[in-house]
């Protein structure tokens, strides 16, 4: 396998609006990010992904872009962005921008021009389609609820929006539009970006016949994702995009790919794949309800482990997925993947260990490194997110009580991850001197960076050790390129795997006890050295293992152990 500069890196996602506010307007900004680069460097971060910072009406928090060449005023100026790039570079860090090109904002110049001349050149930058029998061209429901077609005023046409109606889909069949997109990407890459995180990309390929499908809900509509699942050919667009843009810059790209077809992994992230990497959403997909958030099931450990292991094995010999436990679209990992009794610092460290040491590229979401959690709200009006408002309504219409619907939001809302970063125990968590755009999680008095920086045994201190271990010169080869081998699969509640490298001759065991009870495991070899423990001093853990000849694990205990000898 050809080695690439990003293989051994650790990435961090910033949600700019909620990261750090430098001027007291309650909105995070570029200057705030610049002020925290040293914090990220110290954590061990190499690559920073910024959720969208372009000019936007913020109907979907910046995922609706009205000018791809401008920085949103709320976040700062292009000069500040250039400064951020330069400051990152000084620290050997890379910046990824979010590339949102399935759709733009309805305020974008292209769409405004299209509306004013619905038969003109710009109308063909979008899907302006004639209705059928005085109705929409098909029965699609958008991802955010309601019809995916909106009338084009003064015509018998409709335009397609797979997300909000303020997010019209761009017509990728049009070569002129594709050229505009590539020029824009190259413009940013030339500034010195490390690459892109690529939003909702599977959706760019449509079946332009827009067939209707049998309804999948009481609204008589069908999720627009059905059409995406049925259509082929997205790969042609993706290859063209790669050749025209990031390939020329050796840029890193990570795709947000849902609904990939079976056996396409190599095409997506193999050596000559469309992208450098793509997020591993297999665990997230476990949490889908049949009809929405209200009937989503809690994550069951056994299924979770099974699906993550299967995903790890699937990518072996193919490429690198990007491992996450949360992002800006998901609830907090600590609130989702940890059982009730493990929702404490030990549990959070355990979850970190099993995620960061997997094969692939770790992506940490802001606040994960201090163990931020979901946030309870008393009323739907306290939420901002467009998807949350829709899902609340879906729950109510399905007959849920207000409390049940709020519970579904508490467990699944995208706003759980979007509350301001908890920097300190000061008012508003030290995020802003003003009034935050979204209210802080009240637990900032206990969970915050400042407090954790002062404590050797905090979640934050542990993340630093964990990342440093992954990148340590002696073990880097094994953690980066070593194979993934599951172990203890027959043992309930144990998340265990070996990383094995022919190159380094090392075998490293990671084992974590997600169960409520302590247990003792047999070892797959002789213990050489405890590299990390989330509960004890490494030397104590090592002495214990030597005396027993076995591996004892408390509830919520995780251990990383170097074994004697190389591959068996
Ligand atoms: O998300 C794409 C996506 O498929 C979403 O529907 C996701 O499943 C949903 O957020 C769950 O509620 C990307 C971005 O990550 C998201 O923030 C944007 O809202 C969306 O694209 C539209 O740009
Ligand atoms: Ca600000």
Coordinates of C-alpha atoms and ligand atoms in Angstrom, one line a residue:
X1 CA 0.0 0.0 0.0
X2 CA 1.3 3.4 -0.9
X3 CA 1.8 5.5 2.1
X4 CA 0.1 8.9 2.2
X5 CA 0.7 11.9 4.4
X6 CA -2.7 11.6 6.1
X7 CA -2.5 8.0 7.1
X8 CA -1.0 8.6 10.6
X9 CA -2.8 11.8 11.4
X10 CA -5.4 12.6 14.0
X11 CA -8.2 15.0 13.0
X12 CA -10.6 17.2 14.9
X13 CA -13.9 18.7 13.8
X14 CA -14.7 22.3 14.7
X15 CA -18.3 23.5 14.5
X16 CA -17.3 27.2 14.2
X17 CA -20.5 28.7 15.5
X18 CA -20.1 26.9 18.8
X19 CA -16.3 26.7 19.3
X20 CA -15.0 30.0 20.6
X21 CA -16.5 33.5 20.4
X22 CA -13.8 36.3 20.3
X23 CA -16.0 39.4 20.1
X24 CA -18.9 38.8 22.5
X25 CA -21.7 38.5 19.8
X26 CA -22.5 35.0 21.0
X27 CA -21.3 33.4 17.8
X28 CA -18.0 31.5 17.5
X29 CA -15.6 32.9 15.0
X30 CA -12.3 32.5 13.1
X31 CA -10.4 34.6 15.6
X32 CA -11.7 32.3 18.3
X33 CA -10.4 29.3 16.4
X34 CA -7.0 30.9 16.0
X35 CA -6.8 31.5 19.7
X36 CA -7.3 27.8 20.4
X37 CA -4.8 26.4 17.9
X38 CA -2.2 25.8 20.6
X39 CA -4.9 24.0 22.6
X40 CA -5.5 21.7 19.7
X41 CA -1.8 21.2 19.0
X42 CA -1.2 20.2 22.6
X43 CA -4.1 17.7 22.3
X44 CA -2.2 16.1 19.4
X45 CA -4.3 17.2 16.5
X46 CA -2.9 17.4 13.0
X47 CA -5.9 18.0 10.8
X48 CA -8.8 20.4 11.5
X49 CA -12.1 20.1 9.7
X50 CA -14.2 23.3 9.8
X51 CA -17.9 22.9 9.3
X52 CA -19.0 25.5 6.7
X53 CA -17.8 29.0 7.2
X54 CA -19.0 30.4 3.9
X55 CA -21.5 33.2 3.5
X56 CA -24.9 31.7 4.3
X57 CA -28.4 32.6 5.6
X58 CA -27.9 29.8 8.1
X59 CA -31.2 28.0 7.5
X60 CA -29.2 24.8 8.0
X61 CA -26.4 26.3 9.9
X62 CA -24.1 27.1 7.0
X63 CA -24.9 24.0 5.0
X64 CA -26.8 26.4 2.8
X65 CA -24.1 28.4 1.0
X66 CA -25.0 31.7 -0.7
X67 CA -21.4 32.6 -1.8
X68 CA -18.7 30.0 -2.0
X69 CA -16.0 32.7 -2.3
X70 CA -16.8 34.6 0.9
X71 CA -16.5 34.0 4.6
X72 CA -19.7 34.5 6.6
X73 CA -19.6 37.9 8.3
X74 CA -20.6 36.2 11.5
X75 CA -17.3 34.2 11.4
X76 CA -14.9 37.0 10.2
X77 CA -13.1 38.0 7.1
X78 CA -11.0 36.3 4.4
X79 CA -7.9 38.0 5.9
X80 CA -8.7 36.2 9.1
X81 CA -9.1 32.9 7.3
X82 CA -5.8 33.4 5.6
X83 CA -4.3 34.1 9.0
X84 CA -5.8 30.9 10.3
X85 CA -4.3 29.0 7.4
X86 CA -0.9 30.5 8.1
X87 CA -1.1 30.0 11.9
X88 CA -2.1 26.4 11.3
X89 CA 0.8 25.8 8.9
X90 CA 3.2 27.2 11.5
X91 CA 2.1 24.5 13.8
X92 CA 2.3 21.8 11.1
X93 CA -1.5 21.5 11.1
X94 CA -3.8 21.2 8.1
X95 CA -7.2 22.8 7.5
X96 CA -10.1 21.1 5.8
X97 CA -13.0 23.0 4.5
X98 CA -16.5 21.6 4.3
X99 CA -17.5 21.1 0.6
X100 CA -21.2 21.4 0.2
X101 CA -22.0 21.0 -3.4
X102 CA -25.1 18.8 -3.6
X103 CA -27.0 22.0 -3.0
X104 CA -26.5 25.6 -2.4
X105 CA -28.7 28.3 -0.7
X106 CA -31.8 29.6 -2.4
X107 CA -30.1 33.0 -1.8
X108 CA -27.2 32.0 -4.1
X109 CA -26.8 34.2 -7.2
X110 CA -27.3 31.1 -9.4
X111 CA -30.6 30.3 -7.9
X112 CA -31.8 33.9 -7.9
X113 CA -30.9 34.1 -11.6
X114 CA -32.7 30.8 -12.3
X115 CA -35.9 32.1 -10.6
X116 CA -35.9 35.2 -12.6
X117 CA -35.4 33.3 -15.9
X118 CA -36.9 29.8 -15.4
X119 CA -36.0 28.8 -19.0
X120 CA -32.6 30.3 -19.0
X121 CA -29.1 29.1 -18.6
X122 CA -29.1 29.2 -14.8
X123 CA -32.3 27.2 -14.4
X124 CA -30.3 24.3 -15.8
X125 CA -27.9 24.6 -12.8
X126 CA -30.8 23.2 -10.8
X127 CA -33.5 20.6 -11.3
X128 CA -36.4 22.6 -12.7
X129 CA -38.9 19.9 -13.7
X130 CA -42.4 20.1 -15.1
X131 CA -45.1 18.8 -12.7
X132 CA -47.2 15.8 -13.5
X133 CA -51.0 16.3 -13.7
X134 CA -50.8 19.5 -11.8
X135 CA -48.7 17.9 -9.1
X136 CA -45.1 17.5 -8.1
X137 CA -43.0 15.4 -10.5
X138 CA -42.7 12.6 -7.9
X139 CA -43.6 11.8 -4.3
X140 CA -40.3 12.4 -2.6
X141 CA -40.0 13.5 1.0
X142 CA -37.0 15.7 1.8
X143 CA -34.5 14.7 4.5
X144 CA -35.8 17.4 6.7
X145 CA -39.5 16.4 6.2
X146 CA -42.2 17.6 3.8
X147 CA -42.1 17.5 0.0
X148 CA -38.8 17.6 -1.8
X149 CA -40.3 19.6 -4.6
X150 CA -41.2 23.3 -4.4
X151 CA -43.1 25.2 -7.1
X152 CA -41.1 27.6 -9.3
X153 CA -43.3 30.8 -9.1
X154 CA -45.0 31.7 -12.3
X155 CA -44.4 28.4 -14.0
X156 CA -45.7 24.8 -14.1
X157 CA -42.3 23.6 -12.9
X158 CA -41.0 22.5 -9.5
X159 CA -37.4 22.6 -8.2
X160 CA -35.9 19.7 -6.3
X161 CA -34.5 20.1 -2.7
X162 CA -33.5 16.9 -0.9
X163 CA -32.9 19.0 2.2
X164 CA -34.7 22.2 3.2
X165 CA -36.6 24.2 0.5
X166 CA -33.9 26.9 1.0
X167 CA -31.3 24.3 -0.2
X168 CA -32.0 23.7 -3.9
X169 CA -30.1 20.8 -5.4
X170 CA -27.5 21.6 -8.0
X171 CA -27.7 19.8 -11.3
X172 CA -24.6 17.8 -11.6
X173 CA -25.6 16.6 -15.1
X174 CA -24.8 20.1 -16.3
X175 CA -21.1 20.3 -17.3
X176 CA -21.0 24.1 -16.9
X177 CA -22.1 23.7 -13.3
X178 CA -19.5 21.1 -12.7
X179 CA -16.8 23.3 -14.1
X180 CA -17.9 26.1 -11.8
X181 CA -17.7 23.8 -8.8
X182 CA -14.2 22.5 -9.7
X183 CA -12.9 26.1 -10.3
X184 CA -14.2 27.0 -6.9
X185 CA -12.6 24.0 -5.2
X186 CA -9.2 24.8 -6.9
X187 CA -9.4 28.4 -5.8
X188 CA -9.6 27.2 -2.2
X189 CA -7.0 24.5 -2.7
X190 CA -4.6 27.0 -4.1
X191 CA -4.8 29.0 -0.9
X192 CA -3.2 26.0 0.8
X193 CA -6.0 23.9 2.2
X194 CA -5.2 20.4 3.4
X195 CA -8.3 19.2 1.6
X196 CA -12.1 18.8 2.0
X197 CA -14.7 17.0 4.0
X198 CA -17.3 16.3 1.4
X199 CA -20.9 16.8 2.4
X200 CA -23.9 14.6 1.5
X201 CA -22.0 13.6 -1.6
X202 CA -23.9 10.4 -2.6
X203 CA -26.9 12.6 -3.4
X204 CA -25.4 14.4 -6.3
X205 CA -26.4 11.6 -8.7
X206 CA -30.1 11.6 -9.5
X207 CA -32.3 9.5 -11.6
X208 CA -33.4 12.4 -13.9
X209 CA -36.7 10.5 -14.7
X210 CA -37.5 11.1 -11.0
X211 CA -39.7 8.0 -10.6
X212 CA -42.2 7.8 -7.8
X213 CA -42.0 4.9 -5.3
X214 CA -44.6 3.3 -3.0
X215 CA -45.0 5.6 0.0
X216 CA -43.2 4.7 3.2
X217 CA -45.1 6.8 5.7
X218 CA -48.6 8.1 6.5
X219 CA -47.9 11.4 4.6
X220 CA -48.1 9.4 1.3
X221 CA -44.5 10.3 0.5
X222 CA -41.3 8.3 0.2
X223 CA -37.9 9.3 1.4
X224 CA -35.9 10.8 -1.5
X225 CA -33.1 8.5 -0.4
X226 CA -34.9 5.7 -2.2
X227 CA -34.1 7.3 -5.5
X228 CA -30.5 7.7 -4.5
X229 CA -30.3 4.0 -3.6
X230 CA -31.7 2.9 -6.9
X231 CA -29.6 5.1 -9.2
X232 CA -26.1 4.2 -10.5
X233 CA -23.3 6.4 -11.8
X234 CA -22.2 8.7 -8.9
X235 CA -18.7 7.3 -9.4
X236 CA -18.3 9.1 -12.8
X237 CA -18.9 12.5 -11.2
X238 CA -16.6 11.7 -8.3
X239 CA -13.7 10.5 -10.6
X240 CA -14.0 13.7 -12.7
X241 CA -14.0 15.8 -9.6
X242 CA -10.9 14.1 -8.2
X243 CA -9.0 14.4 -11.4
X244 CA -10.0 18.1 -11.9
X245 CA -9.3 19.1 -8.3
X246 CA -7.8 17.4 -5.3
X247 CA -5.6 14.9 -7.1
X248 CA -3.5 17.8 -8.4
X249 CA -2.9 19.0 -4.9
X250 CA -2.3 15.7 -3.1
X251 CA -5.2 16.9 -0.9
X252 CA -6.9 14.8 1.8
X253 CA -10.6 14.2 1.3
X254 CA -13.0 12.5 3.6
X255 CA -16.5 11.8 2.2
X256 CA -19.7 11.9 4.0
X257 CA -21.0 8.8 2.3
X258 CA -24.3 7.2 3.2
X259 CA -26.1 4.6 1.2
X260 CA -23.1 3.4 -0.7
X261 CA -23.8 0.3 -2.7
X262 CA -22.4 -3.0 -1.6
X263 CA -18.9 -3.9 -2.7
X264 CA -18.1 -0.3 -3.7
X265 CA -15.7 0.4 -0.8
X266 CA -12.6 -0.1 -3.0
X267 CA -14.0 2.3 -5.6
X268 CA -14.5 4.9 -2.9
X269 CA -11.4 4.6 -0.7
X270 CA -9.1 2.1 -2.3
X271 CA -5.7 3.2 -3.5
X272 CA -7.1 4.9 -6.6
X273 CA -10.5 5.6 -4.9
X274 CA -12.7 8.6 -5.2
X275 CA -11.7 9.9 -1.7
X276 CA -8.8 9.5 0.7
X277 CA -11.2 8.3 3.3
X278 CA -14.8 8.2 4.3
X279 CA -16.6 8.3 7.7
X280 CA -17.5 5.0 9.2
X281 CA -21.2 5.5 9.9
X282 CA -21.9 1.8 10.6
X283 CA -22.6 2.4 14.3
X284 CA -24.7 5.5 13.6
X285 CA -26.8 3.5 11.2
X286 CA -27.7 1.1 14.0
X287 CA -29.6 3.9 15.7
X288 CA -32.1 4.7 12.9
X289 CA -35.7 4.3 14.0
X290 CA -38.1 2.8 11.5
X291 CA -40.2 6.0 11.2
X292 CA -37.9 8.6 12.9
X293 CA -36.2 9.4 16.1
X294 CA -39.3 8.5 18.2
X295 CA -39.0 4.8 17.4
X296 CA -35.2 4.6 17.4
X297 CA -33.8 1.9 19.5
X298 CA -31.0 2.3 22.0
X299 CA -27.7 0.9 20.9
X300 CA -27.1 -2.7 22.1
X301 CA -23.5 -3.4 22.9
X302 CA -23.3 -6.8 21.1
X303 CA -24.7 -5.4 17.8
X304 CA -22.5 -2.3 18.1
X305 CA -19.3 -4.3 18.5
X306 CA -20.3 -6.7 15.7
X307 CA -21.0 -3.9 13.2
X308 CA -17.8 -2.0 14.1
X309 CA -15.7 -5.1 13.8
X310 CA -17.3 -6.0 10.5
X311 CA -16.5 -2.5 9.2
X312 CA -12.9 -2.8 10.4
X313 CA -12.5 -6.1 8.6
X314 CA -14.1 -4.8 5.5
X315 CA -11.6 -2.1 5.0
X316 CA -8.5 -4.2 5.7
X317 CA -6.4 -4.3 2.6
X318 CA -8.6 -1.6 0.9
X319 CA -8.1 1.7 2.7
X320 CA -8.8 3.8 5.7
X321 CA -12.1 4.8 7.0
X322 CA -12.5 7.8 9.4
X323 CA -13.5 6.7 12.8
X324 CA -15.9 8.8 14.9
X325 CA -18.2 8.5 17.9
X326 CA -20.0 11.7 17.2
X327 CA -20.3 14.8 15.0
X328 CA -22.4 17.8 14.5
X329 CA -25.3 15.7 13.2
X330 CA -25.4 13.2 16.0
X331 CA -25.9 13.1 19.7
X332 CA -22.9 12.9 22.0
X333 CA -21.1 9.5 21.8
X334 CA -20.8 9.3 25.6
X335 CA -24.6 9.6 25.9
X336 CA -25.3 7.1 23.1
X337 CA -22.7 4.3 23.2
X338 CA -22.1 4.1 27.0
X339 CA -24.6 2.2 29.2
X340 CA -26.0 4.2 32.1
X341 CA -23.5 2.9 34.7
X342 CA -20.6 3.9 32.4
X343 CA -21.5 7.5 31.9
X344 CA -18.6 8.7 34.0
X345 CA -15.0 9.6 33.3
X346 CA -13.8 6.0 33.3
X347 CA -16.4 5.1 30.8
X348 CA -15.6 8.1 28.6
X349 CA -11.9 7.2 28.6
X350 CA -12.8 3.6 27.8
X351 CA -14.9 4.7 24.8
X352 CA -12.1 6.9 23.6
X353 CA -9.6 4.0 23.8
X354 CA -11.7 1.7 21.7
X355 CA -12.3 4.4 19.1
X356 CA -8.9 6.1 18.7
X357 CA -6.9 2.9 18.5
X358 CA -9.0 1.3 15.7
X359 CA -7.5 1.0 12.3
X360 CA -8.4 4.2 10.4
X361 CA -8.1 7.9 10.8
X362 CA -9.5 9.1 14.1
X363 CA -11.8 12.2 14.0
X364 CA -12.6 13.8 17.3
X365 CA -15.5 16.2 17.5
X366 CA -15.1 19.4 19.6
X367 CA -15.9 18.7 23.2
X368 CA -15.6 14.9 22.9
X369 CA -12.1 15.2 24.4
X370 CA -13.6 16.5 27.7
X371 CA -16.6 14.1 27.6
X372 CA -19.4 16.6 26.8
X373 CA -22.8 15.0 26.9
X374 CA -26.3 15.4 25.5
X375 CA -28.3 18.4 26.8
X376 CA -31.8 18.3 28.2
X377 CA -34.4 20.9 27.0
X378 CA -37.8 21.5 28.5
X379 CA -39.5 22.7 25.3
X380 CA -39.1 22.3 21.6
X381 CA -38.7 26.1 21.3
X382 CA -35.3 25.8 23.0
X383 CA -34.0 23.9 20.0
X384 CA -32.6 25.5 16.9
X385 CA -31.9 22.7 14.5
X386 CA -34.2 22.3 11.5
X387 CA -34.1 18.5 11.6
X388 CA -35.0 18.4 15.3
X389 CA -38.1 20.6 14.7
X390 CA -39.2 18.2 12.0
X391 CA -38.6 15.1 14.1
X392 CA -40.4 16.5 17.0
X393 CA -43.4 17.1 14.8
X394 CA -43.1 13.6 13.3
X395 CA -43.2 12.2 16.8
X396 CA -46.2 14.2 17.8
X397 CA -48.1 13.2 14.7
X398 CA -47.3 9.6 15.4
X399 CA -49.1 10.0 18.7
X400 CA -46.3 10.6 21.1
X401 CA -46.9 12.9 24.1
X402 CA -44.9 16.1 24.4
X403 CA -42.6 14.4 27.0
X404 CA -42.0 11.4 24.7
X405 CA -41.3 13.7 21.7
X406 CA -38.8 15.7 23.8
X407 CA -37.2 12.6 25.0
X408 CA -36.6 11.5 21.4
X409 CA -35.0 14.9 20.8
X410 CA -32.9 14.6 23.9
X411 CA -31.6 11.3 22.7
X412 CA -31.1 12.1 19.0
X413 CA -31.1 15.8 18.4
X414 CA -28.3 17.3 16.3
X415 CA -28.3 20.2 18.8
X416 CA -26.8 17.9 21.5
X417 CA -23.5 18.3 19.8
X418 CA -24.0 22.0 18.8
X419 CA -24.1 23.5 22.3
X420 CA -21.2 25.8 22.9
X421 CA -17.8 24.3 23.7
X422 CA -17.2 24.2 27.5
X423 CA -14.0 26.0 28.1
X424 CA -14.4 26.9 31.7
X425 CA -16.7 27.1 34.7
X426 CA -17.3 30.8 34.1
X427 CA -20.6 32.2 32.9
X428 CA -21.6 30.7 29.5
X429 CA -18.7 28.2 29.8
X430 CA -16.2 30.8 28.8
X431 CA -17.4 30.4 25.3
X432 CA -18.6 34.0 25.0
X433 CA -18.8 37.2 26.9
X434 CA -22.2 37.8 25.4
X435 CA -25.3 35.7 25.0
X436 CA -24.6 32.4 23.2
X437 CA -26.6 31.8 20.0
X438 CA -27.6 28.4 21.5
X439 CA -27.7 28.0 25.2
X440 CA -24.9 26.1 26.9
X441 CA -25.3 22.7 28.5
X442 CA -25.8 23.5 32.2
X443 CA -23.2 20.8 33.1
X444 CA -20.4 23.1 32.1
X445 CA -19.7 23.9 35.7
X446 CA -18.5 20.3 36.1
X447 CA -17.4 19.4 32.6
X448 CA -15.0 22.0 31.2
X449 CA -11.5 22.4 29.7
X450 CA -10.0 24.5 32.4
X451 CA -10.9 22.2 35.2
X452 CA -9.7 19.2 33.2
X453 CA -6.4 20.8 32.3
X454 CA -5.6 21.0 35.9
X455 CA -6.2 17.4 36.6
X456 CA -3.9 14.5 35.6
X457 CA -6.7 12.0 35.7
X458 CA -9.2 14.0 33.6
X459 CA -10.8 12.8 30.3
X460 CA -8.8 15.5 28.5
X461 CA -5.5 14.4 30.0
X462 CA -6.3 10.9 29.0
X463 CA -7.1 11.9 25.4
X464 CA -3.7 13.6 25.2
X465 CA -2.0 10.4 26.4
X466 CA -4.0 8.3 24.1
X467 CA -3.3 10.4 21.0
X468 CA 0.4 10.6 22.0
X469 CA 0.5 6.8 22.2
X470 CA -1.1 6.3 18.8
X471 CA 1.5 8.7 17.3
X472 CA 4.6 7.6 19.4
X473 CA 7.5 6.8 17.1
X474 CA 7.8 3.2 18.6
X475 CA 4.1 2.3 18.0
X476 CA 3.0 4.5 15.1
X477 CA 3.6 1.9 12.5
X478 CA 1.5 -0.7 14.3
X479 CA -1.4 1.7 15.1
X480 CA -1.4 3.1 11.6
X481 CA -0.8 0.2 9.3
X482 CA -1.1 -2.8 11.6
X483 CA -4.0 -5.2 10.8
X484 CA -7.1 -5.3 13.0
X485 CA -7.9 -8.6 14.7
X486 CA -10.9 -9.0 16.9
X487 CA -10.6 -10.9 20.1
X488 CA -12.9 -12.0 22.9
X489 CA -15.8 -11.9 20.6
X490 CA -17.4 -14.7 22.5
X491 CA -17.1 -12.9 25.8
X492 CA -20.0 -10.7 26.6
X493 CA -19.4 -6.9 27.1
X494 CA -15.7 -7.0 26.2
X495 CA -14.5 -4.8 23.3
X496 CA -11.2 -6.4 22.4
X497 CA -8.9 -6.2 19.4
X498 CA -5.3 -6.7 18.4
X499 CA -3.3 -4.5 16.2
X500 CA -0.6 -6.6 14.5
X501 CA 2.2 -5.4 12.3
X502 CA 4.6 -7.4 10.3
X503 CA 6.7 -4.3 9.7
X504 CA 7.3 -3.6 13.4
X505 CA 6.9 -7.1 14.6
X506 CA 4.5 -5.8 17.3
X507 CA 1.2 -7.1 18.6
X508 CA -0.8 -4.7 20.7
X509 CA -3.9 -5.7 22.6
X510 CA -6.7 -3.2 23.4
X511 CA -9.3 -4.6 25.8
X512 CA -12.2 -2.8 27.4
X513 CA -14.9 -4.0 29.8
X514 CA -18.2 -2.4 28.9
X515 CA -20.0 -4.7 31.4
X516 CA -21.2 -3.8 34.9
X517 CA -19.2 -6.6 36.5
X518 CA -15.5 -7.1 36.8
X519 CA -14.0 -10.0 34.8
X520 CA -10.7 -11.7 34.1
X521 CA -9.6 -12.6 30.6
X522 CA -7.0 -15.0 29.4
X523 CA -4.1 -13.4 27.4
X524 CA -3.3 -14.2 23.8
X525 CA 0.4 -14.2 24.6
X526 CA 2.8 -13.0 27.2
X527 CA 2.4 -9.5 28.4
X528 CA 5.4 -7.3 27.8
X529 CA 4.3 -3.8 28.7
X530 CA 1.2 -1.9 29.7
X531 CA 1.1 1.0 27.3
X532 CA -2.0 2.7 28.8
X533 CA -4.6 2.1 31.4
X534 CA -7.7 4.3 32.1
X535 CA -8.0 3.4 35.8
X536 CA -4.6 2.6 37.2
X537 CA -1.0 3.5 37.0
X538 CA 0.5 1.5 34.1
X539 CA 3.1 -0.1 36.4
X540 CA 0.4 -1.3 38.8
X541 CA -1.7 -2.8 36.0
X542 CA 1.4 -4.5 34.7
X543 CA 2.3 -6.0 38.1
X544 CA -1.2 -7.3 38.4
X545 CA -1.1 -9.0 35.0
X546 CA 2.3 -10.6 35.7
X547 CA 1.1 -12.0 39.1
X548 CA -2.1 -13.4 37.7
X549 CA -0.9 -14.4 34.3
X550 CA -4.3 -13.2 33.2
X551 CA -5.9 -9.8 32.5
X552 CA -8.3 -8.6 35.2
X553 CA -10.7 -5.8 34.1
X554 CA -13.0 -3.8 36.4
X555 CA -16.2 -2.4 35.0
X556 CA -15.3 0.4 32.6
X557 CA -11.7 -0.5 32.6
X558 CA -9.7 -0.3 29.4
X559 CA -6.1 -1.4 28.9
X560 CA -3.6 -1.2 26.0
X561 CA -1.0 -3.9 26.3
X562 CA 2.1 -4.7 24.2
X563 CA 2.6 -8.5 23.9
X564 CA 5.9 -10.4 23.7
X565 CA 7.0 -11.6 20.3
X566 CA 5.7 -10.7 16.9
X567 CA 3.2 -12.3 14.7
X568 CA 2.2 -15.8 15.5
Ligands
LIG1 O1 -25.7 15.6 6.3 C1 -26.2 14.8 5.3 C2 -27.2 13.8 5.8 O2 -27.4 12.8 5.2 C3 -28.1 14.2 6.9 O3 -29.4 14.0 6.5 C4 -28.0 13.5 8.2 O4 -28.4 12.2 8.1 C5 -29.0 14.3 9.1 O5 -28.2 15.4 9.5 C6 -29.4 13.5 10.4 O6 -30.4 14.3 11.0 C7 -25.0 16.7 5.8 C8 -24.5 17.6 7.0 O7 -23.6 16.9 7.8 C9 -25.7 18.1 7.7 O8 -25.3 18.9 8.8 C10 -26.5 19.0 6.7 O9 -27.7 19.4 7.3 C11 -26.8 18.2 5.5 O10 -25.7 17.5 4.9 C12 -27.3 19.1 4.4 O11 -26.2 19.9 3.9
LIG2 CA1 -18.2 36.2 17.4

